[in-house]
Coordinates of C-alpha atoms and ligand atoms in Angstrom, one line a residue:
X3 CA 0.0 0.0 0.0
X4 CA 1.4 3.5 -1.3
X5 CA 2.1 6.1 1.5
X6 CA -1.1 8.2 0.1
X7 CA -3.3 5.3 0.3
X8 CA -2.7 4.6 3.6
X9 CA -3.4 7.7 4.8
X10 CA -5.8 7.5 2.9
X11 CA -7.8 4.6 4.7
X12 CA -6.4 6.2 7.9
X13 CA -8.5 8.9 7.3
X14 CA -11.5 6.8 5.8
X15 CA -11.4 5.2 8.9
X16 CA -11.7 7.6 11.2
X17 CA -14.4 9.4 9.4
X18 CA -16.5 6.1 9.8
X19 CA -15.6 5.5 13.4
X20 CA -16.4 9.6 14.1
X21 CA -20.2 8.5 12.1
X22 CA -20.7 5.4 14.5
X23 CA -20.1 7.0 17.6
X24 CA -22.0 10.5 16.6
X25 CA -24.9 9.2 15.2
X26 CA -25.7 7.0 18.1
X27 CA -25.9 10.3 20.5
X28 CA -28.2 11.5 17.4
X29 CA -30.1 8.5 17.7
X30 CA -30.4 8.0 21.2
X31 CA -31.8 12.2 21.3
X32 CA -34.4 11.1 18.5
X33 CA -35.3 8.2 20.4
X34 CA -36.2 10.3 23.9
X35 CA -38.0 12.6 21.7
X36 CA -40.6 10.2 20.5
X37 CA -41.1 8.7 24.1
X38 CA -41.8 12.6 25.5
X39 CA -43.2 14.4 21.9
X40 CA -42.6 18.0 22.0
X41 CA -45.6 20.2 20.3
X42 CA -44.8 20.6 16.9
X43 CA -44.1 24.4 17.2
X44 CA -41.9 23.9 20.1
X45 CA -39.9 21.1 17.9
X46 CA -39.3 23.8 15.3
X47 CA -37.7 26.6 17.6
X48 CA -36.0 24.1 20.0
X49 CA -32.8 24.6 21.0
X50 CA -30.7 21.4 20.8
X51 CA -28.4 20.3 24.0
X52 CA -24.9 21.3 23.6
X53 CA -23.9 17.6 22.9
X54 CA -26.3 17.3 20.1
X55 CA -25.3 20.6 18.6
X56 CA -22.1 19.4 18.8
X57 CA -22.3 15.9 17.2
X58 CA -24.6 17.6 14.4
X59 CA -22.1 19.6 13.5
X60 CA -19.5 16.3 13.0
X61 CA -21.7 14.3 11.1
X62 CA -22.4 17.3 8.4
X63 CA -18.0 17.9 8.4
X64 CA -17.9 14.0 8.1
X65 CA -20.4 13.8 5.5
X66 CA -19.0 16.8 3.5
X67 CA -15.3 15.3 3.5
X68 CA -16.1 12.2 2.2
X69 CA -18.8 13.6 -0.5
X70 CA -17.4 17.2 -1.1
X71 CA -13.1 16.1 -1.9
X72 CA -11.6 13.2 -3.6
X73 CA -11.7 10.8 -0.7
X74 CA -13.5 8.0 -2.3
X75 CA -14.7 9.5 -5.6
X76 CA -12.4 9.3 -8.7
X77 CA -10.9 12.8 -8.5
X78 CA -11.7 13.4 -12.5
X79 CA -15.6 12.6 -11.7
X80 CA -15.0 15.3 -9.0
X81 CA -13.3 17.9 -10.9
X82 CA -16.4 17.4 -13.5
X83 CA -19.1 17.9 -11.0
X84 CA -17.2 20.7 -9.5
X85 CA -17.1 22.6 -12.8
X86 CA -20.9 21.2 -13.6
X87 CA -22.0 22.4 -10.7
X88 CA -23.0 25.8 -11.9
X89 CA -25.6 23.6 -14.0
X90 CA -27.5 23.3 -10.5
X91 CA -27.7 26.7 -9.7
X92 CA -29.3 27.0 -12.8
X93 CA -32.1 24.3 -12.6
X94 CA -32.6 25.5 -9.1
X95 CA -32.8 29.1 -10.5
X96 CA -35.2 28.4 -13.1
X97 CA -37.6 26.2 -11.0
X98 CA -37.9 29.2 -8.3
X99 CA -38.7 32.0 -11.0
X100 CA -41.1 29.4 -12.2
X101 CA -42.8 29.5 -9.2
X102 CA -42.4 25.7 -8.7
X103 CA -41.6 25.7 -4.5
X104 CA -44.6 27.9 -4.4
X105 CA -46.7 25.8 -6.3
X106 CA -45.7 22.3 -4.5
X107 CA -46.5 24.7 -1.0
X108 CA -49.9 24.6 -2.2
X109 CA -50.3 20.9 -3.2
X110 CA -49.0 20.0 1.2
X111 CA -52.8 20.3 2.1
X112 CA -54.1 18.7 -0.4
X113 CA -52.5 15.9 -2.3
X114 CA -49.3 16.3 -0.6
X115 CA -47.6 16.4 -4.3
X116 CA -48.3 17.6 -7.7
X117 CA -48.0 16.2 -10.8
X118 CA -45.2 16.8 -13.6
X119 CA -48.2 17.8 -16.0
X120 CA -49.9 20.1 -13.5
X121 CA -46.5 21.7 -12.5
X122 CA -45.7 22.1 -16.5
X123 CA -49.5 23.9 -16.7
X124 CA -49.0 25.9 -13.8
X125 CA -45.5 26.5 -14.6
X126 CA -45.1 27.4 -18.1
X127 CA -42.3 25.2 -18.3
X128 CA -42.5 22.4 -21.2
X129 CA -43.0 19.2 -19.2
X130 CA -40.6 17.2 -20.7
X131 CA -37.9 19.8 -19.8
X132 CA -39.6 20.1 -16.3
X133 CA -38.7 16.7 -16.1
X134 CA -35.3 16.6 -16.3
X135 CA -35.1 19.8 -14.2
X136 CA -37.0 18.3 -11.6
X137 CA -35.5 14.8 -11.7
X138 CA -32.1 16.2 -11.4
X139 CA -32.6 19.0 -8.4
X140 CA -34.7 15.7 -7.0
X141 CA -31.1 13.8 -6.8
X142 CA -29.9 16.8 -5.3
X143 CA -32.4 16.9 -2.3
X144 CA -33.9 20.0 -3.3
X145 CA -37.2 18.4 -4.0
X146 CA -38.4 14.8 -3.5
X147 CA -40.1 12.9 -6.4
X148 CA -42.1 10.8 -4.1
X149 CA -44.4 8.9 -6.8
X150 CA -43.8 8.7 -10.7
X151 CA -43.5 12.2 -11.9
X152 CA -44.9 13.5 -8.7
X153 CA -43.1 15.9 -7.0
X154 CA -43.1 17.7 -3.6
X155 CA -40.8 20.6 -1.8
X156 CA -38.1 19.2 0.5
X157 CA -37.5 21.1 3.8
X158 CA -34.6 22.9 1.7
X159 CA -37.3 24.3 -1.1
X160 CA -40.2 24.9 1.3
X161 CA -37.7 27.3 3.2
X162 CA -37.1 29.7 0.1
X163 CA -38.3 32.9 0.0
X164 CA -35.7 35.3 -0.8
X165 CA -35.8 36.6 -4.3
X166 CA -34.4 39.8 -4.1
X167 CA -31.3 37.7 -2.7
X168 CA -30.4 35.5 -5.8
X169 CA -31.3 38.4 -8.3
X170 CA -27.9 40.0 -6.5
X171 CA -26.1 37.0 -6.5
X172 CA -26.3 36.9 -10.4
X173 CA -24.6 40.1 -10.4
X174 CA -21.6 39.4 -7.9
X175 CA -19.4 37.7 -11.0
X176 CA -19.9 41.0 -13.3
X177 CA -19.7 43.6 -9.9
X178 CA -15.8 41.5 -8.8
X179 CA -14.7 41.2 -12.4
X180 CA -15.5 45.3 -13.3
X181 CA -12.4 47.5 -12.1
X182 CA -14.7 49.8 -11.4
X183 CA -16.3 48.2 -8.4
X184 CA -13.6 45.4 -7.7
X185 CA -12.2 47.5 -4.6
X186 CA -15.3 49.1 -3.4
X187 CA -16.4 49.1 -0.2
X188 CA -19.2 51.5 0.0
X189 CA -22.3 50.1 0.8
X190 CA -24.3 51.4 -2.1
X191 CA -21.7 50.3 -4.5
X192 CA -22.5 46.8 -4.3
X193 CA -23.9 43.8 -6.7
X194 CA -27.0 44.7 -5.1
X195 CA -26.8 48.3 -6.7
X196 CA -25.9 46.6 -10.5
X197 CA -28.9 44.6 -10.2
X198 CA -31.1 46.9 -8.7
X199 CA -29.9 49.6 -10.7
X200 CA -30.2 52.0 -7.7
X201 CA -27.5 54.6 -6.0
X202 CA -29.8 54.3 -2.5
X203 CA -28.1 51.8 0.0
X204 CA -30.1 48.5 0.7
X205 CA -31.8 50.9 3.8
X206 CA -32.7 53.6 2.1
X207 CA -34.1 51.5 -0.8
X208 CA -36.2 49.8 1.4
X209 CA -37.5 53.2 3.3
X210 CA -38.2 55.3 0.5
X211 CA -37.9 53.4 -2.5
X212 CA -40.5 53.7 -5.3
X213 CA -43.4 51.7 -4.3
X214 CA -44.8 51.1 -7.9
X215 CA -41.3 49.0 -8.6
X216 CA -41.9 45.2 -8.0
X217 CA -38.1 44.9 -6.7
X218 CA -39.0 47.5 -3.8
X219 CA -41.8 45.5 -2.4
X220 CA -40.8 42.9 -2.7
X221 CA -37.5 43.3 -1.0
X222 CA -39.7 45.6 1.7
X223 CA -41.7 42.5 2.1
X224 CA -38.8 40.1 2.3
X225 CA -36.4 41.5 4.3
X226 CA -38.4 41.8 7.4
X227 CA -39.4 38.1 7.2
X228 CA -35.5 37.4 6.8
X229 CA -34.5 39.2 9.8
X230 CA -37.3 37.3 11.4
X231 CA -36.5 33.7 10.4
X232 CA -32.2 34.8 11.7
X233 CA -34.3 35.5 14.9
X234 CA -35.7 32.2 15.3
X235 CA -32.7 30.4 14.0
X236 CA -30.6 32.2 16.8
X237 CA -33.0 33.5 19.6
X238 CA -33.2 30.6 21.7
X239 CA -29.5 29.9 22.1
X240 CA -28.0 33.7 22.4
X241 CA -30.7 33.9 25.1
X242 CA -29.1 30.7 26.7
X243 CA -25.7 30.7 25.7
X244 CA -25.1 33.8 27.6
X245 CA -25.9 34.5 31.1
X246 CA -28.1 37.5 31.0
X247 CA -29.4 36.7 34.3
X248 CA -26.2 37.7 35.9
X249 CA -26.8 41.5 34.8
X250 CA -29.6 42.3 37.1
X251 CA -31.8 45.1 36.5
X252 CA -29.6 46.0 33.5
X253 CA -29.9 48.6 31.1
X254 CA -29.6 47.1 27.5
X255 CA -29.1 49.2 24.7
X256 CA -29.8 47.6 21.3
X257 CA -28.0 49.8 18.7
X258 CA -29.6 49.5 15.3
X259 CA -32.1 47.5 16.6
X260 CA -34.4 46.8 13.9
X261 CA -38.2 46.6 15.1
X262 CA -36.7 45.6 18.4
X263 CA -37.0 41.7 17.9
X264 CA -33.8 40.8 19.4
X265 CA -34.8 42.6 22.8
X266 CA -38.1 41.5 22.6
X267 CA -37.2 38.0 22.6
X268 CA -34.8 38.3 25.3
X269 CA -37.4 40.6 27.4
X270 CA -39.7 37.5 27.5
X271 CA -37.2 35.4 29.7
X272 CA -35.5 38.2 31.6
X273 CA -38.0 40.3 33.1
X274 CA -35.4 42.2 35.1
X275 CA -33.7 43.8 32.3
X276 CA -34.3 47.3 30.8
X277 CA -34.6 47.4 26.7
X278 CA -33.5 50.9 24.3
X279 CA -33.5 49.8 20.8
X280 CA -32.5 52.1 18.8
X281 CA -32.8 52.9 14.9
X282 CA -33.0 55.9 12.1
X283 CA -36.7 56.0 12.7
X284 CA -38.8 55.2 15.6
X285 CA -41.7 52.3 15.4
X286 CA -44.4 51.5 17.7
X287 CA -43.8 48.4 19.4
X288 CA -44.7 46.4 22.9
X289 CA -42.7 46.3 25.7
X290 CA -39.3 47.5 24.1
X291 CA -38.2 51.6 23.9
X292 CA -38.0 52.5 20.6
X293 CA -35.1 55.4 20.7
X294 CA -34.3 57.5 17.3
X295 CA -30.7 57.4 16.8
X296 CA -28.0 57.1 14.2
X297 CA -25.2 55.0 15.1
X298 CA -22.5 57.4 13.5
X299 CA -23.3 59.9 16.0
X300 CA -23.5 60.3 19.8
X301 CA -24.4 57.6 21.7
X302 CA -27.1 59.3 24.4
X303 CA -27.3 56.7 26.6
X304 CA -24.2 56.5 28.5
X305 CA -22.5 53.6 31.0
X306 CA -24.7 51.3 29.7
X307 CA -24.4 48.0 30.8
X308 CA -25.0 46.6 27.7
X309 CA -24.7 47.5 23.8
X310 CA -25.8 45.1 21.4
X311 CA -24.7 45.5 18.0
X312 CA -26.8 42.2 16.6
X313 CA -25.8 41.9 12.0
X314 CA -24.8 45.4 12.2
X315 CA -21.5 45.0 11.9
X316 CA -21.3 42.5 9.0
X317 CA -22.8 45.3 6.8
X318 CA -20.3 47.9 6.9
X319 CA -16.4 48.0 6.3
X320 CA -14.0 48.0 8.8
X321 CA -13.5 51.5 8.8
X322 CA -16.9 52.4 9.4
X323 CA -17.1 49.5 11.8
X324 CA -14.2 51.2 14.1
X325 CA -16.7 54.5 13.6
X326 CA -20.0 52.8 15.1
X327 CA -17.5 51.4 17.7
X328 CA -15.7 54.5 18.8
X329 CA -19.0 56.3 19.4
X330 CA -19.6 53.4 21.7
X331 CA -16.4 53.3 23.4
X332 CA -16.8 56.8 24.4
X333 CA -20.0 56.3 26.1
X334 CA -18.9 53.2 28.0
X335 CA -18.3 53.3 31.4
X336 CA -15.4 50.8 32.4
X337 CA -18.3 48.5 33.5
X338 CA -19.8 48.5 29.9
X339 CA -19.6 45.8 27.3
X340 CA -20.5 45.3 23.6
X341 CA -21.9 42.4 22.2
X342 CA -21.5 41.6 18.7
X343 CA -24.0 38.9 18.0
X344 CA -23.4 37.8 14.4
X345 CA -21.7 35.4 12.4
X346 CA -18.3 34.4 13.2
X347 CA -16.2 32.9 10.4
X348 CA -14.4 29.9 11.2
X349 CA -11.1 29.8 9.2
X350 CA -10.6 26.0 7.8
X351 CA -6.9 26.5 9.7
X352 CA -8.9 27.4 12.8
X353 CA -8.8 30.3 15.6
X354 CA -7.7 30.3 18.7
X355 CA -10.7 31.8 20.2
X356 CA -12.8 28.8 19.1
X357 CA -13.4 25.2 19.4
X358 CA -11.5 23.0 16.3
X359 CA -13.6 20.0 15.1
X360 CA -11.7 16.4 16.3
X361 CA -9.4 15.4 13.4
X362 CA -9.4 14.3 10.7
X363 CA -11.9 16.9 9.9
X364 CA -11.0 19.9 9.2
X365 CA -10.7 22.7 12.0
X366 CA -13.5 24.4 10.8
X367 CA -16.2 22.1 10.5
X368 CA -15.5 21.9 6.6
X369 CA -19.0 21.2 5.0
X370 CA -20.1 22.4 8.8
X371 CA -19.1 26.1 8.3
X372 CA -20.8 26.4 4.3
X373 CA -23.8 28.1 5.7
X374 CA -21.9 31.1 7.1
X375 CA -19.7 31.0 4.4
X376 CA -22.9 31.6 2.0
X377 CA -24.1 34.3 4.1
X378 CA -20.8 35.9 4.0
X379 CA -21.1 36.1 0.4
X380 CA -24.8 37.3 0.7
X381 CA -23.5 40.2 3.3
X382 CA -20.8 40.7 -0.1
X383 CA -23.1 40.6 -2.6
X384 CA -25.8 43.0 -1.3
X385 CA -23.5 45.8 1.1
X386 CA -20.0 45.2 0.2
X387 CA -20.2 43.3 3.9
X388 CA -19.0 40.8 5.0
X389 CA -18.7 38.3 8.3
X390 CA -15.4 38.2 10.5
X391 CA -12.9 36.1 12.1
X392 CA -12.5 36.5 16.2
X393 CA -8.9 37.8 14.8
X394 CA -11.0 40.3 12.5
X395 CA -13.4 41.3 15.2
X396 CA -10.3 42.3 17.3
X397 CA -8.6 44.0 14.7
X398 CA -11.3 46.9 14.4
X399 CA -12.2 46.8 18.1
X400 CA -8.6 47.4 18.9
X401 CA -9.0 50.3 16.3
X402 CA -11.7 51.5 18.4
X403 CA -9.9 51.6 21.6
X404 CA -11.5 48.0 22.4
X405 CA -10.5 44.7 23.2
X406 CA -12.2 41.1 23.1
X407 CA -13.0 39.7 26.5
X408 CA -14.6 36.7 25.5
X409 CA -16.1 34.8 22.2
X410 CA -19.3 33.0 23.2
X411 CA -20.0 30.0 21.0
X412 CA -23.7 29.8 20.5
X413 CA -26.0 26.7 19.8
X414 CA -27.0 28.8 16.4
X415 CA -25.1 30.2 13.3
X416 CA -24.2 33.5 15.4
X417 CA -21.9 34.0 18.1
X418 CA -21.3 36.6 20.7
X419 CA -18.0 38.4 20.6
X420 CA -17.9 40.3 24.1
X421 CA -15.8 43.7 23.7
X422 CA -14.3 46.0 27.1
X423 CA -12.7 49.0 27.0
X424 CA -8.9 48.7 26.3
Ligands
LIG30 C1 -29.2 43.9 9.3 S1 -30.3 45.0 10.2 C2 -30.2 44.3 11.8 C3 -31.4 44.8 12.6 C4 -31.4 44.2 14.0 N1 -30.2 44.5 14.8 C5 -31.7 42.8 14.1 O1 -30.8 42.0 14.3 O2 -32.8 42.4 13.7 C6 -29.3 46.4 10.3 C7 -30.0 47.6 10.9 O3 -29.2 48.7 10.9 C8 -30.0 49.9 10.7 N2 -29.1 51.0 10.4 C9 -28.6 51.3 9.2 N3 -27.9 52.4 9.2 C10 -28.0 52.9 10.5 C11 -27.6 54.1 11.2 N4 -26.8 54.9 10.6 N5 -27.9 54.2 12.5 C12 -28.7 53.3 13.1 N6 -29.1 52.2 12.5 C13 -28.8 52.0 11.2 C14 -30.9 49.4 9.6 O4 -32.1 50.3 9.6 C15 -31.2 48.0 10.0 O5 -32.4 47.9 10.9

């Protein structure tokens, strides 16, 4: 046996042995939950134990290196499927503008499937073409044929909604290629602003944007629900991966805030704490403080306990990032913290600051980490954004006369990176 081939099996091996032993834990979870069935609601938003999070996390990296590298497939076959791959984008593509997820939503409370003649009809789409669309996404486990020529949405179709999304995505290639827009970091110089075909930033567009344009509603309509569905992903674990309770009778100042989700859902298990959120323009909601406030200026409230800065950063460069912070830094008392709850990116080489996956995966979760990594290019795509490292995070803190005290690993794709005054 060559040298390569046995590390080769070495590494088949222990990919195999890291399935046995993970899945059981998997198993044995799955197997509690159908002797004590949670309400289907609660199933959907609960947050798994650490172990399970944790063993999750393994099988996907375990799964992705044997599937996603040369492992056991015939690297040629690879390479072709790597440079075919674009092809499902495509088929995906053209079966969303079609309408298909939508339509196949429709068919759960009925017949729990539609037909490849019905889709074609309701479609547009000439059937036999449908066909092979469908068939091959179907492989792909983006939608399940479930009878012959019967389709229905997977969990991964039903979930789509975000239109306004992929229209910038197709504009990404032509917006890094241009020299024009290669280096720019503005945030309304972005793929977003080729395909929109607007100079307003994503915020603006949304707030004033003409309402007779299809794009502007239905990006106003989406986004919220986006924002929404991060909360639910996330809201469980930052409220339990932190301890909140320790702060008291806090105050917690929510910069950016949104329509105050992210305190509202914390304010519904710690009833001690005090809520500002604050954004460019004041809404009416419940039992959260709406405050008017742009973070480039001022910050009023001073010595908070507390500022939250939850998928703020990732939208601006660093330089305006070390802006938002300094204004922060200078209304901290030495008391005062910042939490940056977003998305931290996992290098494949690791960090420090965070927990490596057991070999021989790779440090990053591999396949583990390729939801952020997307999201990263969304925050690209649409802002010029982008996610961070913990050694990113430090770098503009440090800028900003800050310092990390502690990355908090959540049960969710966000993390909380706790800043103190230098
Ligand atoms: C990605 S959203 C995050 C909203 C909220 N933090 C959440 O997690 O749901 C970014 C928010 O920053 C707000 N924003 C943009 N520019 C701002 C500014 N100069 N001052 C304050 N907020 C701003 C936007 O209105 C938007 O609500």
């Amino acid at each position: 046996m060559s040298a390569s081939n046995g590390n080769r099996v070495q590494t088949l091996r222990s990919l195999v042995q890291l399935l046995v032993d993970t899945s059981e834990v998997v198993i044995n979870e799955w197997e509690a939950d159908e002797q004590d069935p949670q309400p289907v609601d609660h199933l959907a938003s609960s947050l798994p134990s650490h172990q399970l999070f944790e063993v999750r996390r393994i099988i996907v990296a375990a799964c992705g290196m044997c599937v996603d590298s040369d492992l056991v497939e015939d690297p040629r076959i690879h390479l072709q499927e790597l440079s075919e791959r674009f092809a499902l984008s495509q088929a995906f593509d053209t079966t969303v503008r079609a309408g298909v997820p939508d339509v196949l939503a429709e068919a759960v409370s009925l017949s729990g499937s539609v037909s490849a003649t019905e889709l074609s009809q309701r479609t547009g789409i000439d059937e036999k073409k449908l066909v092979q669309l469908m068939r091959f996404l179907s492989s792909g486990g983006l939608y399940e044929e479930v009878k012959h020529l019967q389709f229905a949405n997977t969990r991964i179709s039903s979930a789509l909604r975000d239109k306004s999304v992929r229209r910038t995505l197709a504009y990404l290639p032509q917006t890094l290629l241009d020299p024009e827009t290669t280096s720019a970091t503005a945030v309304t110089e972005s793929a977003f602003h080729k395909a929109f075909k607007t100079k307003q930033s994503l915020w603006d567009f949304i707030e004033d944007g003409d309402d007779s344009d299809e794009a502007v509603r239905e990006i106003r309509q989406v986004f919220p629900l986006s924002m929404a569905g991060q909360t639910q992903l996330s809201s469980k674990s930052i409220a339990a991966d932190f301890p909140w309770e320790s702060l008291g009778e806090a105050t917690i100042v929510d910069i950016g805030g949104g329509v105050g989700s992210m305190c509202m859902e914390l304010a519904k298990v710690f009833s001690n704490l005090r809520f500002d959120a604050e954004e460019p323009k004041a809404l009416e909601t419940g039992r959260v403080e709406l405050m008017v406030h742009d973070f480039f200026k001022e910050q009023p409230v001073k010595g908070a306990a507390v500022y939250i800065l939850r998928c703020v950063l990732h939208d601006w460069p660093d330089d305006d990032c070390v802006k938002i912070l300094t204004r922060l830094r200078d209304a901290m008392s030495p008391n005062s913290r910042v939490l940056i709850i977003e998305m931290i990116v996992h290098p494949p080489l690791g960090s420090i600051q965070l927990k490596s996956a057991p070999a021989p995966l790779p440090a990053n979760y591999g396949r583990g980490s390729l939801m952020k990594g997307m999201h990263d290019i969304v925050m690209l795509s649409m802002l010029n954004g982008s996610e961070r490292t913990p050694e990113q995070f430090e770098g503009v803190a440090n800028r900003a006369g800050l310092r990390t005290e502690k990355v908090w690993e959540c049960r969710a794709p966000v993390g909380i990176t706790e800043l103190r005054r230098l």
